[in-house]
PDB file of C-alpha atoms in Angstrom:
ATOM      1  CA  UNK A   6      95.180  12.277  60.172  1.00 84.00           C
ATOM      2  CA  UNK A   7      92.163   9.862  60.846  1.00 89.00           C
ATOM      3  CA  UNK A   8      92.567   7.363  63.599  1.00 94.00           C
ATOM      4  CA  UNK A   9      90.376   5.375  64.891  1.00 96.00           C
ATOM      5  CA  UNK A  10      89.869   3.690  68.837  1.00 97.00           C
ATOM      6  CA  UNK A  11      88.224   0.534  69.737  1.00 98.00           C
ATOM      7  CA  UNK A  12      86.608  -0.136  72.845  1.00 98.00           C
ATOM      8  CA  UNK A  13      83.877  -2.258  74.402  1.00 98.00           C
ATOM      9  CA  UNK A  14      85.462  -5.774  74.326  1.00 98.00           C
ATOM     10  CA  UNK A  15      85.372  -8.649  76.944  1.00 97.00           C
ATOM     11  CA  UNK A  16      85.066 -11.990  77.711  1.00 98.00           C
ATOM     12  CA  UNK A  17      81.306 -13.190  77.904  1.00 98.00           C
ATOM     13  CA  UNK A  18      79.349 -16.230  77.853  1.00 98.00           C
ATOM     14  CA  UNK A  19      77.637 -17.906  75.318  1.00 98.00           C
ATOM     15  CA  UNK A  20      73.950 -16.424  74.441  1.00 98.00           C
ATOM     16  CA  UNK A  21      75.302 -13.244  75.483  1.00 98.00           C
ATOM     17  CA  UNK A  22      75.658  -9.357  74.376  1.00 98.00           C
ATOM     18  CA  UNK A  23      78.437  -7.170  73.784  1.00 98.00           C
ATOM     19  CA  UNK A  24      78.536  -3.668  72.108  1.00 98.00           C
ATOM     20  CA  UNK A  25      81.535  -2.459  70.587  1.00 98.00           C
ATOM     21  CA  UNK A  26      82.380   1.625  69.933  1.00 98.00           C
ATOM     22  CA  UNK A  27      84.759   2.642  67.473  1.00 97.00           C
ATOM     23  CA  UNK A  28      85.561   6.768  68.283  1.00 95.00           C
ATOM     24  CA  UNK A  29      86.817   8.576  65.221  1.00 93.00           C
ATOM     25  CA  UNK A  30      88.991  11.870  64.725  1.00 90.00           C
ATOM     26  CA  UNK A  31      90.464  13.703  62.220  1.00 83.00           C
ATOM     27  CA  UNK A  32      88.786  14.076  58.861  1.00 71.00           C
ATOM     28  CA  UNK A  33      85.821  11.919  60.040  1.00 67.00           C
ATOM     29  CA  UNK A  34      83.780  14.116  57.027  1.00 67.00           C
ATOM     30  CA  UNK A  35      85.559  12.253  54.592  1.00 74.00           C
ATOM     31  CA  UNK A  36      84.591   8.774  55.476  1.00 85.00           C
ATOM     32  CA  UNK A  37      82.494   7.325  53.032  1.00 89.00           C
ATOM     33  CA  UNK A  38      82.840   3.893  54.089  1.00 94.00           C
ATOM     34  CA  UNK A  39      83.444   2.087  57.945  1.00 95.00           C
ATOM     35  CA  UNK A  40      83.366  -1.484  59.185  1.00 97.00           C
ATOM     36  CA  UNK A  41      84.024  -3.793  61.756  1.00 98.00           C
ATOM     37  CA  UNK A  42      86.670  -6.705  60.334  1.00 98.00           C
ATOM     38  CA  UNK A  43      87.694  -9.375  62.755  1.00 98.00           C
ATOM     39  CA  UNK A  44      90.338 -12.279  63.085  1.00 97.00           C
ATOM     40  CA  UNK A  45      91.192 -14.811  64.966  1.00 96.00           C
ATOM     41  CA  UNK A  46      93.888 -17.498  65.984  1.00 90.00           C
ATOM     42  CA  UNK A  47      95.074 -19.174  63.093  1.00 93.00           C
ATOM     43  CA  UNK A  48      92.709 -17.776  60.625  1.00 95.00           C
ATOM     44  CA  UNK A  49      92.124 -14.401  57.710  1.00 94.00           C
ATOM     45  CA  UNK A  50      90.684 -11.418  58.613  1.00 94.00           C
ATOM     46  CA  UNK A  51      86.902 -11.890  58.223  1.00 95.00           C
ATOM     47  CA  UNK A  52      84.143  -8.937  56.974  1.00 97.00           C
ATOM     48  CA  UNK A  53      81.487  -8.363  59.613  1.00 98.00           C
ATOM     49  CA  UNK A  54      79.530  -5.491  58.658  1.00 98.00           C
ATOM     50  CA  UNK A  55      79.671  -2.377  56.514  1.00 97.00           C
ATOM     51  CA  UNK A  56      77.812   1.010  56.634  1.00 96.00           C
ATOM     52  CA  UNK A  57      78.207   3.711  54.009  1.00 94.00           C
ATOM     53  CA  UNK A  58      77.614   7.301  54.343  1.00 91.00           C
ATOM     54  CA  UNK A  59      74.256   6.838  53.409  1.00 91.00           C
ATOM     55  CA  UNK A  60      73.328   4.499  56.073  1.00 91.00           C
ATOM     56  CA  UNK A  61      73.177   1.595  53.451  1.00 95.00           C
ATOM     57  CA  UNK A  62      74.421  -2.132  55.705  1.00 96.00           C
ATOM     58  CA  UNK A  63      75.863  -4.647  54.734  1.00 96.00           C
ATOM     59  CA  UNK A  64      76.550  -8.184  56.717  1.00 97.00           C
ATOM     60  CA  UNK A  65      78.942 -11.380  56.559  1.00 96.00           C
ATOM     61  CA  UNK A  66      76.680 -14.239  56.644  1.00 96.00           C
ATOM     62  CA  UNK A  67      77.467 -15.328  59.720  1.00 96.00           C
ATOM     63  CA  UNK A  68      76.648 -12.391  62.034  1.00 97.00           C
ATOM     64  CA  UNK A  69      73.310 -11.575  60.053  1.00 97.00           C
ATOM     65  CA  UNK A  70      70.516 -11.940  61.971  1.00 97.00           C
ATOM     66  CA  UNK A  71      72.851 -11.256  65.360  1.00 98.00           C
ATOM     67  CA  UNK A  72      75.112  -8.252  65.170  1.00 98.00           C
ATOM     68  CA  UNK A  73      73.750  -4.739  63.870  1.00 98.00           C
ATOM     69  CA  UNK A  74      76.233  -2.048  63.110  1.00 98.00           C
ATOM     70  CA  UNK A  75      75.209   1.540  63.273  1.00 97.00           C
ATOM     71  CA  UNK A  76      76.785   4.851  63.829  1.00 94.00           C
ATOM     72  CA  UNK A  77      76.555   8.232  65.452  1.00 92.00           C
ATOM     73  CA  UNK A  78      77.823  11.394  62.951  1.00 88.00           C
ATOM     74  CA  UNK A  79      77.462  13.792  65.914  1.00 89.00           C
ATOM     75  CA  UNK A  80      79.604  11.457  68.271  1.00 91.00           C
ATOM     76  CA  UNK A  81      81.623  10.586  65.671  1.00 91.00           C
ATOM     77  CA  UNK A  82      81.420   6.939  66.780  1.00 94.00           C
ATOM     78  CA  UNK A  83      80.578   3.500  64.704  1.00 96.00           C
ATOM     79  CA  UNK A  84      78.949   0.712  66.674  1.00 97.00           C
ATOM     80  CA  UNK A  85      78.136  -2.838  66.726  1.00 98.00           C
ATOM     81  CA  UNK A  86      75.899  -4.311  68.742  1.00 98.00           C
ATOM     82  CA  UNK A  87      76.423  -8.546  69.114  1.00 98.00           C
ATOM     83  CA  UNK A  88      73.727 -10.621  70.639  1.00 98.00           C
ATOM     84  CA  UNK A  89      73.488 -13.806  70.687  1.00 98.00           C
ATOM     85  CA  UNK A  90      77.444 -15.061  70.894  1.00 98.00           C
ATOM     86  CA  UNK A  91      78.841 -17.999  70.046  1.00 98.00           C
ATOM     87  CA  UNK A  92      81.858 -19.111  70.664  1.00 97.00           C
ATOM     88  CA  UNK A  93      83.240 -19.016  67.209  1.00 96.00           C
ATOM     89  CA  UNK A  94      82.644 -15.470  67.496  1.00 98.00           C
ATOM     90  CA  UNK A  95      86.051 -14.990  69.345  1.00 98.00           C
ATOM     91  CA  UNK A  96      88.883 -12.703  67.614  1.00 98.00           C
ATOM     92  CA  UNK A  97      90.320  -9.242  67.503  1.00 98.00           C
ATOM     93  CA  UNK A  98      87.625  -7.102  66.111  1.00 98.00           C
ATOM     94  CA  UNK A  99      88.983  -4.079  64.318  1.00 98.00           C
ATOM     95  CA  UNK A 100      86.995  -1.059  63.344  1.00 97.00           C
ATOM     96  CA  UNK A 101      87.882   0.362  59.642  1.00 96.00           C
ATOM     97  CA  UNK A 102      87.408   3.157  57.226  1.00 94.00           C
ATOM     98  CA  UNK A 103      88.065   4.691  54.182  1.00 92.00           C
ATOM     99  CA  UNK A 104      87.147   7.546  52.070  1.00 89.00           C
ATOM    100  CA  UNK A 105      86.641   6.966  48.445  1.00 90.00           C
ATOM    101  CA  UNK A 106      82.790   7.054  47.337  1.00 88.00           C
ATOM    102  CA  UNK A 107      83.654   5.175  44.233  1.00 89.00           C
ATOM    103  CA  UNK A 108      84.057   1.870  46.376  1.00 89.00           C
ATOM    104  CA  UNK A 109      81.869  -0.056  47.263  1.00 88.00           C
ATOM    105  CA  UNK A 110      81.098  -0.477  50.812  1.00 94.00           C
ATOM    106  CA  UNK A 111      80.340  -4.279  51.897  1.00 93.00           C
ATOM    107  CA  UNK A 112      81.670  -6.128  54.617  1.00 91.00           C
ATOM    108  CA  UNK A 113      83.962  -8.039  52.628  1.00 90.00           C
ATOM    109  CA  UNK A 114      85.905  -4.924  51.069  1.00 89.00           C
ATOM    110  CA  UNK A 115      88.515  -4.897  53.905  1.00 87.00           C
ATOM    111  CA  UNK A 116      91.292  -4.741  51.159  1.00 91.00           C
ATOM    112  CA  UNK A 117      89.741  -1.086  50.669  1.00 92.00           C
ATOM    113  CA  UNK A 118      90.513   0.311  53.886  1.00 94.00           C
ATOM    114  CA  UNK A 119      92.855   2.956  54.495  1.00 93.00           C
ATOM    115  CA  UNK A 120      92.520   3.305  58.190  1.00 94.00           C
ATOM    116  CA  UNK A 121      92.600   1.239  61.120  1.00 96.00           C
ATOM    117  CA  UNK A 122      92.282   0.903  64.798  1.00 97.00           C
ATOM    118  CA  UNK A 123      94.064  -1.714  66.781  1.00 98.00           C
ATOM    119  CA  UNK A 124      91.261  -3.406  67.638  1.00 98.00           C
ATOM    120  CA  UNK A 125      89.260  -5.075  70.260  1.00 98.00           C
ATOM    121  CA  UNK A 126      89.434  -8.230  72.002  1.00 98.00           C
ATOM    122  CA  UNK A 127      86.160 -10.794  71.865  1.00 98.00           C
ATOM    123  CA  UNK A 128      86.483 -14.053  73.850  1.00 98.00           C
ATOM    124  CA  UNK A 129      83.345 -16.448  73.957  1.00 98.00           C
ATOM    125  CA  UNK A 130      83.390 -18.693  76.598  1.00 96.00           C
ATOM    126  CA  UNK A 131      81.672 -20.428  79.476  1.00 95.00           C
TER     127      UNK A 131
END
C-alpha cells in the first residue's frame, strides 16, 4: 500500500521560505504522477504544482514564479520549495499521487489522485 507523510510546515512571516517533504513508501515505482494540493478555511482544495515521472512541472497560477516542486527517486521524497509567502498562502498543504500514465499530470488534476497524505500545516503571518 502507498502512503504518503508530510512534513516541513510552520508558521512564518511574510517574504519568507518554507520547504515542504512529502516521504513515500510502498509501490513508489508506480507513481506516475505527484502533487502538492492545498486548502484552506472556508474554501476548495486548490492545485499547486504537478511533476510527472518524467520530470515534466506544472504550476497553479498563483504560486508560479514562487514555489518550485521537485523530487528525489532515490529518497523517495517530493518537495516544494515556497519563497516569497504571502499570507493568502495559508492552508493545509497535502502531498498526492497516483499511478495511471494515461492521465495527465497538472496541478489542477487533484480529482485523479488515488493517494494521500494528511497534510501539512502553512500559516502566513506577521
Amino acid at each position: 500500500e502507498v502512503q504518503l507523510v508530510e512534513s516541513g510546515g510552520g508558521l512564518v512571516q511574510p517574504g519568507g521560505s518554507l520547504r515542504l517533504s512529502c516521504v513515500v513508501s510502498g509501490y513508489t515505482y508506480s507513481m506516475t504522477c505527484m502533487g502538492w494540493f492545498r486548502q484552506a478555511p472556508g474554501k476548495e482544495r486548490e492545485g499547486v504544482a504537478a511533476i510527472d515521472s518524467d520530470g515534466r512541472l506544472s504550476y497553479g497560477d498563483s504560486v508560479k514564479g514562487r514555489f518550485t516542486i521537485s523530487k528525489s527517486n532515490a529518497k523517495n521524497t517530493l518537495y516544494l520549495q515556497m519563497n516569497s509567502l504571502k499570507p493568502e498562502d495559508t492552508a493545509m498543504y497535502y502531498c498526492a499521487a497516483h499511478g495511471n500514465p494515461g492521465l495527465y499530470c497538472r496541478y489542477y488534476n487533484y480529482h485523479d489522485m488515488d493517494y494521500w497524505g494528511k497534510g501539512t500545516l502553512v500559516t502566513i503571518s506577521s
